């Protein structure tokens, strides 16, 4: 309940995550090993110290500042980038039960970043938090808007089901999709209202800093309109 103290701690956590990524990306072997050890405690351990999912799920409007949510968005972006980069780097590691670093790398390679994102990061609360931050697009720094877009695009591209396969014939379900993603979670009235404000803001139309944001907004609204034309119940869902 100590919101100001929590905000300071989260800001510090954001700086520490950036430092961890710098250590991980270093050419110095010692720094790389130190980074792996920290990541093992944060994410790969049986009792990980990672607090990002809890921080995102407990965000509530009116209790924290915009800067606090900006810090959370930056931590989320850095964390996912770090986990994905390390998972790829640790593929095909030689198994050596006596090598601590090798064991950590094996744990990193086996860590399911996709499941971490889907089960621990994605929630209605997280989408509301990011939507609330997006509503302040005109005062956000360009990098903040980029982090928001990166999160929403990850949602839209994350496959949670391959849907039904009709290649073998049989009646086709008109409501079935071949690929199911998290995109429909963005088909809500809060998000659509924010996107409408963005698309109707004449002051940003020729500003290149907002080009990516405008493209995302127009694409998502078009997809919603197309889906709603085929299924009017989406308006009620929204």
mmCIF file of C-alpha atoms in Angstrom:
data_model
loop_
_atom_site.group_PDB
_atom_site.id
_atom_site.type_symbol
_atom_site.label_atom_id
_atom_site.label_comp_id
_atom_site.label_asym_id
_atom_site.label_seq_id
_atom_site.Cartn_x
_atom_site.Cartn_y
_atom_site.Cartn_z
ATOM 1 C CA UNK A 1 0.000 0.000 0.000
ATOM 2 C CA UNK A 2 3.036 2.307 0.111
ATOM 3 C CA UNK A 3 2.685 3.469 -3.488
ATOM 4 C CA UNK A 4 5.484 6.053 -3.495
ATOM 5 C CA UNK A 5 8.004 3.594 -2.043
ATOM 6 C CA UNK A 6 6.879 0.920 -4.506
ATOM 7 C CA UNK A 7 7.296 3.353 -7.406
ATOM 8 C CA UNK A 8 10.894 4.070 -6.332
ATOM 9 C CA UNK A 9 11.637 0.356 -6.025
ATOM 10 C CA UNK A 10 10.155 -0.380 -9.464
ATOM 11 C CA UNK A 11 12.166 2.453 -11.030
ATOM 12 C CA UNK A 12 15.309 0.938 -9.500
ATOM 13 C CA UNK A 13 14.290 -2.528 -10.729
ATOM 14 C CA UNK A 14 14.016 -1.102 -14.235
ATOM 15 C CA UNK A 15 17.592 0.214 -14.046
ATOM 16 C CA UNK A 16 18.799 -3.120 -12.669
ATOM 17 C CA UNK A 17 17.146 -5.042 -15.526
ATOM 18 C CA UNK A 18 18.908 -2.789 -18.034
ATOM 19 C CA UNK A 19 22.216 -3.428 -16.275
ATOM 20 C CA UNK A 20 21.515 -7.154 -16.317
ATOM 21 C CA UNK A 21 20.943 -7.029 -20.074
ATOM 22 C CA UNK A 22 24.198 -5.093 -20.524
ATOM 23 C CA UNK A 23 26.055 -7.709 -18.467
ATOM 24 C CA UNK A 24 24.443 -10.507 -20.457
ATOM 25 C CA UNK A 25 25.455 -8.827 -23.742
ATOM 26 C CA UNK A 26 29.013 -8.129 -22.569
ATOM 27 C CA UNK A 27 32.036 -9.652 -24.289
ATOM 28 C CA UNK A 28 33.566 -10.308 -20.870
ATOM 29 C CA UNK A 29 33.031 -13.934 -19.850
ATOM 30 C CA UNK A 30 32.915 -13.040 -16.148
ATOM 31 C CA UNK A 31 30.055 -10.592 -16.665
ATOM 32 C CA UNK A 32 28.172 -13.123 -18.788
ATOM 33 C CA UNK A 33 28.479 -15.758 -16.055
ATOM 34 C CA UNK A 34 27.331 -13.261 -13.411
ATOM 35 C CA UNK A 35 24.335 -12.377 -15.582
ATOM 36 C CA UNK A 36 23.432 -16.043 -15.996
ATOM 37 C CA UNK A 37 23.624 -16.547 -12.241
ATOM 38 C CA UNK A 38 21.285 -13.629 -11.625
ATOM 39 C CA UNK A 39 18.859 -14.831 -14.297
ATOM 40 C CA UNK A 40 18.871 -18.291 -12.743
ATOM 41 C CA UNK A 41 17.702 -16.824 -9.439
ATOM 42 C CA UNK A 42 15.198 -14.511 -11.092
ATOM 43 C CA UNK A 43 13.562 -16.884 -13.572
ATOM 44 C CA UNK A 44 14.938 -20.418 -13.801
ATOM 45 C CA UNK A 45 15.032 -21.402 -10.137
ATOM 46 C CA UNK A 46 12.348 -23.618 -8.582
ATOM 47 C CA UNK A 47 11.362 -20.558 -6.510
ATOM 48 C CA UNK A 48 12.071 -17.619 -8.847
ATOM 49 C CA UNK A 49 12.405 -14.093 -7.456
ATOM 50 C CA UNK A 50 10.699 -12.506 -10.479
ATOM 51 C CA UNK A 51 8.017 -10.029 -9.341
ATOM 52 C CA UNK A 52 6.955 -8.595 -12.695
ATOM 53 C CA UNK A 53 3.747 -10.697 -13.068
ATOM 54 C CA UNK A 54 2.568 -9.699 -9.595
ATOM 55 C CA UNK A 55 3.350 -6.019 -10.176
ATOM 56 C CA UNK A 56 1.392 -6.006 -13.438
ATOM 57 C CA UNK A 57 -1.586 -7.919 -12.032
ATOM 58 C CA UNK A 58 -1.860 -5.597 -9.017
ATOM 59 C CA UNK A 59 -1.815 -2.348 -10.984
ATOM 60 C CA UNK A 60 -4.986 -0.347 -10.372
ATOM 61 C CA UNK A 61 -5.982 2.992 -11.932
ATOM 62 C CA UNK A 62 -5.817 6.022 -9.692
ATOM 63 C CA UNK A 63 -3.276 4.571 -7.246
ATOM 64 C CA UNK A 64 -0.020 5.059 -9.137
ATOM 65 C CA UNK A 65 1.592 7.572 -11.467
ATOM 66 C CA UNK A 66 2.064 7.370 -15.232
ATOM 67 C CA UNK A 67 5.813 7.082 -14.636
ATOM 68 C CA UNK A 68 5.211 3.931 -12.581
ATOM 69 C CA UNK A 69 3.404 2.234 -15.462
ATOM 70 C CA UNK A 70 6.111 3.448 -17.855
ATOM 71 C CA UNK A 71 8.674 1.686 -15.668
ATOM 72 C CA UNK A 72 6.605 -1.520 -15.652
ATOM 73 C CA UNK A 73 6.291 -1.419 -19.446
ATOM 74 C CA UNK A 74 10.063 -0.981 -19.774
ATOM 75 C CA UNK A 75 10.772 -3.845 -17.345
ATOM 76 C CA UNK A 76 8.363 -6.118 -19.213
ATOM 77 C CA UNK A 77 9.959 -5.301 -22.578
ATOM 78 C CA UNK A 78 13.508 -5.819 -21.278
ATOM 79 C CA UNK A 79 12.594 -9.029 -19.432
ATOM 80 C CA UNK A 80 10.973 -10.709 -22.431
ATOM 81 C CA UNK A 81 13.799 -9.630 -24.741
ATOM 82 C CA UNK A 82 16.383 -10.951 -22.274
ATOM 83 C CA UNK A 83 14.616 -14.305 -21.816
ATOM 84 C CA UNK A 84 14.148 -14.848 -25.556
ATOM 85 C CA UNK A 85 17.725 -13.884 -26.406
ATOM 86 C CA UNK A 86 19.148 -16.171 -23.729
ATOM 87 C CA UNK A 87 16.894 -19.096 -24.684
ATOM 88 C CA UNK A 88 18.180 -18.924 -28.265
ATOM 89 C CA UNK A 89 21.792 -18.520 -27.163
ATOM 90 C CA UNK A 90 21.594 -21.570 -24.883
ATOM 91 C CA UNK A 91 20.299 -24.035 -27.469
ATOM 92 C CA UNK A 92 22.432 -27.149 -28.108
ATOM 93 C CA UNK A 93 24.488 -26.720 -24.929
ATOM 94 C CA UNK A 94 26.602 -29.755 -24.049
ATOM 95 C CA UNK A 95 25.252 -31.569 -20.987
ATOM 96 C CA UNK A 96 27.721 -31.499 -18.104
ATOM 97 C CA UNK A 97 26.287 -32.222 -14.656
ATOM 98 C CA UNK A 98 29.463 -30.939 -12.995
ATOM 99 C CA UNK A 99 29.452 -27.577 -14.804
ATOM 100 C CA UNK A 100 27.205 -25.060 -13.010
ATOM 101 C CA UNK A 101 27.135 -22.648 -15.947
ATOM 102 C CA UNK A 102 26.166 -25.455 -18.335
ATOM 103 C CA UNK A 103 23.300 -26.468 -16.037
ATOM 104 C CA UNK A 104 22.016 -22.893 -15.960
ATOM 105 C CA UNK A 105 22.178 -22.701 -19.745
ATOM 106 C CA UNK A 106 20.223 -25.962 -20.028
ATOM 107 C CA UNK A 107 17.570 -24.502 -17.702
ATOM 108 C CA UNK A 108 17.489 -21.368 -19.872
ATOM 109 C CA UNK A 109 17.061 -23.406 -23.052
ATOM 110 C CA UNK A 110 14.212 -25.355 -21.460
ATOM 111 C CA UNK A 111 12.499 -22.226 -20.107
ATOM 112 C CA UNK A 112 9.283 -21.690 -22.084
ATOM 113 C CA UNK A 113 9.192 -17.944 -22.720
ATOM 114 C CA UNK A 114 5.942 -18.308 -24.651
ATOM 115 C CA UNK A 115 4.225 -19.989 -21.690
ATOM 116 C CA UNK A 116 5.695 -17.399 -19.300
ATOM 117 C CA UNK A 117 4.178 -14.621 -21.390
ATOM 118 C CA UNK A 118 0.811 -16.319 -21.872
ATOM 119 C CA UNK A 119 0.289 -17.609 -18.335
ATOM 120 C CA UNK A 120 2.030 -15.052 -16.142
ATOM 121 C CA UNK A 121 2.078 -11.752 -18.040
ATOM 122 C CA UNK A 122 -1.120 -11.701 -20.105
ATOM 123 C CA UNK A 123 -4.324 -10.860 -18.238
ATOM 124 C CA UNK A 124 -7.250 -8.505 -18.562
ATOM 125 C CA UNK A 125 -5.637 -6.357 -15.868
ATOM 126 C CA UNK A 126 -2.399 -6.067 -17.828
ATOM 127 C CA UNK A 127 -4.281 -5.080 -20.987
ATOM 128 C CA UNK A 128 -6.202 -2.424 -19.023
ATOM 129 C CA UNK A 129 -2.930 -1.063 -17.623
ATOM 130 C CA UNK A 130 -1.297 -0.820 -21.050
ATOM 131 C CA UNK A 131 -4.470 0.686 -22.540
ATOM 132 C CA UNK A 132 -4.524 3.300 -19.795
ATOM 133 C CA UNK A 133 -0.907 4.184 -20.590
ATOM 134 C CA UNK A 134 -1.667 4.296 -24.321
ATOM 135 C CA UNK A 135 -4.480 6.798 -23.658
ATOM 136 C CA UNK A 136 -1.719 9.272 -22.753
ATOM 137 C CA UNK A 137 0.060 8.761 -26.078
ATOM 138 C CA UNK A 138 0.446 12.492 -26.668
ATOM 139 C CA UNK A 139 2.517 13.030 -23.510
ATOM 140 C CA UNK A 140 4.349 9.687 -23.570
ATOM 141 C CA UNK A 141 7.917 9.614 -24.805
ATOM 142 C CA UNK A 142 8.323 7.927 -28.195
ATOM 143 C CA UNK A 143 10.110 4.998 -26.537
ATOM 144 C CA UNK A 144 7.159 4.466 -24.170
ATOM 145 C CA UNK A 145 4.700 4.283 -27.057
ATOM 146 C CA UNK A 146 7.076 1.843 -28.743
ATOM 147 C CA UNK A 147 7.051 -0.405 -25.666
ATOM 148 C CA UNK A 148 3.253 -0.360 -25.634
ATOM 149 C CA UNK A 149 3.090 -1.252 -29.325
ATOM 150 C CA UNK A 150 5.609 -4.051 -28.807
ATOM 151 C CA UNK A 151 3.425 -5.560 -26.071
ATOM 152 C CA UNK A 152 0.204 -5.313 -28.087
ATOM 153 C CA UNK A 153 1.863 -6.736 -31.210
ATOM 154 C CA UNK A 154 3.188 -9.619 -29.149
ATOM 155 C CA UNK A 155 -0.383 -10.258 -28.023
ATOM 156 C CA UNK A 156 -1.651 -10.203 -31.610
ATOM 157 C CA UNK A 157 1.096 -12.549 -32.836
ATOM 158 C CA UNK A 158 1.045 -14.999 -29.934
ATOM 159 C CA UNK A 159 -0.576 -18.232 -31.124
ATOM 160 C CA UNK A 160 -2.638 -19.915 -28.416
ATOM 161 C CA UNK A 161 -4.353 -22.418 -30.713
ATOM 162 C CA UNK A 162 -4.036 -23.646 -34.283
ATOM 163 C CA UNK A 163 -7.822 -23.905 -34.497
ATOM 164 C CA UNK A 164 -9.690 -26.523 -36.469
ATOM 165 C CA UNK A 165 -8.232 -28.337 -39.438
ATOM 166 C CA UNK A 166 -10.718 -28.665 -42.322
ATOM 167 C CA UNK A 167 -8.277 -30.144 -44.810
ATOM 168 C CA UNK A 168 -9.918 -33.561 -44.388
ATOM 169 C CA UNK A 169 -13.318 -32.295 -45.492
ATOM 170 C CA UNK A 170 -16.528 -32.214 -43.472
ATOM 171 C CA UNK A 171 -18.706 -29.232 -42.506
ATOM 172 C CA UNK A 172 -16.833 -26.035 -41.788
ATOM 173 C CA UNK A 173 -17.615 -24.021 -38.683
ATOM 174 C CA UNK A 174 -18.101 -20.405 -39.870
ATOM 175 C CA UNK A 175 -16.912 -19.064 -36.511
ATOM 176 C CA UNK A 176 -13.757 -21.171 -36.372
ATOM 177 C CA UNK A 177 -10.358 -19.740 -37.189
ATOM 178 C CA UNK A 178 -7.332 -21.618 -38.396
ATOM 179 C CA UNK A 179 -5.094 -19.710 -35.997
ATOM 180 C CA UNK A 180 -6.165 -18.232 -32.665
ATOM 181 C CA UNK A 181 -4.151 -15.451 -31.007
ATOM 182 C CA UNK A 182 -4.637 -13.075 -28.097
ATOM 183 C CA UNK A 183 -5.739 -10.314 -30.482
ATOM 184 C CA UNK A 184 -9.459 -10.449 -29.545
ATOM 185 C CA UNK A 185 -8.563 -9.440 -25.980
ATOM 186 C CA UNK A 186 -7.927 -5.991 -27.481
ATOM 187 C CA UNK A 187 -11.463 -5.816 -28.896
ATOM 188 C CA UNK A 188 -12.828 -3.894 -25.907
ATOM 189 C CA UNK A 189 -14.499 -0.524 -25.669
ATOM 190 C CA UNK A 190 -11.648 1.103 -23.722
ATOM 191 C CA UNK A 191 -9.078 0.150 -26.351
ATOM 192 C CA UNK A 192 -11.322 1.084 -29.266
ATOM 193 C CA UNK A 193 -12.034 4.482 -27.693
ATOM 194 C CA UNK A 194 -8.316 5.198 -27.301
ATOM 195 C CA UNK A 195 -7.631 4.090 -30.887
ATOM 196 C CA UNK A 196 -10.462 6.302 -32.108
ATOM 197 C CA UNK A 197 -8.920 9.296 -30.337
ATOM 198 C CA UNK A 198 -5.550 8.513 -31.920
ATOM 199 C CA UNK A 199 -6.968 8.144 -35.438
ATOM 200 C CA UNK A 200 -8.966 11.365 -35.111
ATOM 201 C CA UNK A 201 -6.101 13.420 -33.690
ATOM 202 C CA UNK A 202 -5.158 15.677 -36.602
ATOM 203 C CA UNK A 203 -2.120 17.059 -34.743
ATOM 204 C CA UNK A 204 -0.155 13.792 -35.034
ATOM 205 C CA UNK A 205 -1.040 12.657 -38.555
ATOM 206 C CA UNK A 206 2.108 14.046 -40.161
ATOM 207 C CA UNK A 207 4.397 13.479 -37.170
ATOM 208 C CA UNK A 208 6.773 10.594 -37.904
ATOM 209 C CA UNK A 209 7.087 9.847 -34.178
ATOM 210 C CA UNK A 210 3.486 8.610 -34.297
ATOM 211 C CA UNK A 211 3.620 6.777 -37.646
ATOM 212 C CA UNK A 212 3.943 3.342 -36.028
ATOM 213 C CA UNK A 213 1.173 4.108 -33.555
ATOM 214 C CA UNK A 214 -1.177 5.285 -36.301
ATOM 215 C CA UNK A 215 -0.480 2.190 -38.379
ATOM 216 C CA UNK A 216 -1.202 -0.096 -35.420
ATOM 217 C CA UNK A 217 -4.395 1.769 -34.575
ATOM 218 C CA UNK A 218 -5.736 1.655 -38.141
ATOM 219 C CA UNK A 219 -4.858 -2.034 -38.543
ATOM 220 C CA UNK A 220 -6.510 -3.110 -35.296
ATOM 221 C CA UNK A 221 -9.674 -1.072 -35.896
ATOM 222 C CA UNK A 222 -9.914 -2.495 -39.426
ATOM 223 C CA UNK A 223 -9.528 -6.049 -38.110
ATOM 224 C CA UNK A 224 -12.188 -5.466 -35.467
ATOM 225 C CA UNK A 225 -14.565 -3.970 -38.039
ATOM 226 C CA UNK A 226 -14.008 -6.905 -40.390
ATOM 227 C CA UNK A 227 -14.588 -9.453 -37.624
ATOM 228 C CA UNK A 228 -17.640 -7.595 -36.294
ATOM 229 C CA UNK A 229 -19.174 -7.497 -39.765
ATOM 230 C CA UNK A 230 -19.094 -11.295 -39.810
ATOM 231 C CA UNK A 231 -20.154 -11.665 -36.178
ATOM 232 C CA UNK A 232 -22.271 -8.842 -34.732
ATOM 233 C CA UNK A 233 -21.976 -10.302 -31.241
ATOM 234 C CA UNK A 234 -18.457 -8.840 -31.081
ATOM 235 C CA UNK A 235 -20.062 -5.460 -30.378
ATOM 236 C CA UNK A 236 -21.694 -6.915 -27.286
ATOM 237 C CA UNK A 237 -18.420 -8.577 -26.301
ATOM 238 C CA UNK A 238 -16.558 -5.293 -26.666
#
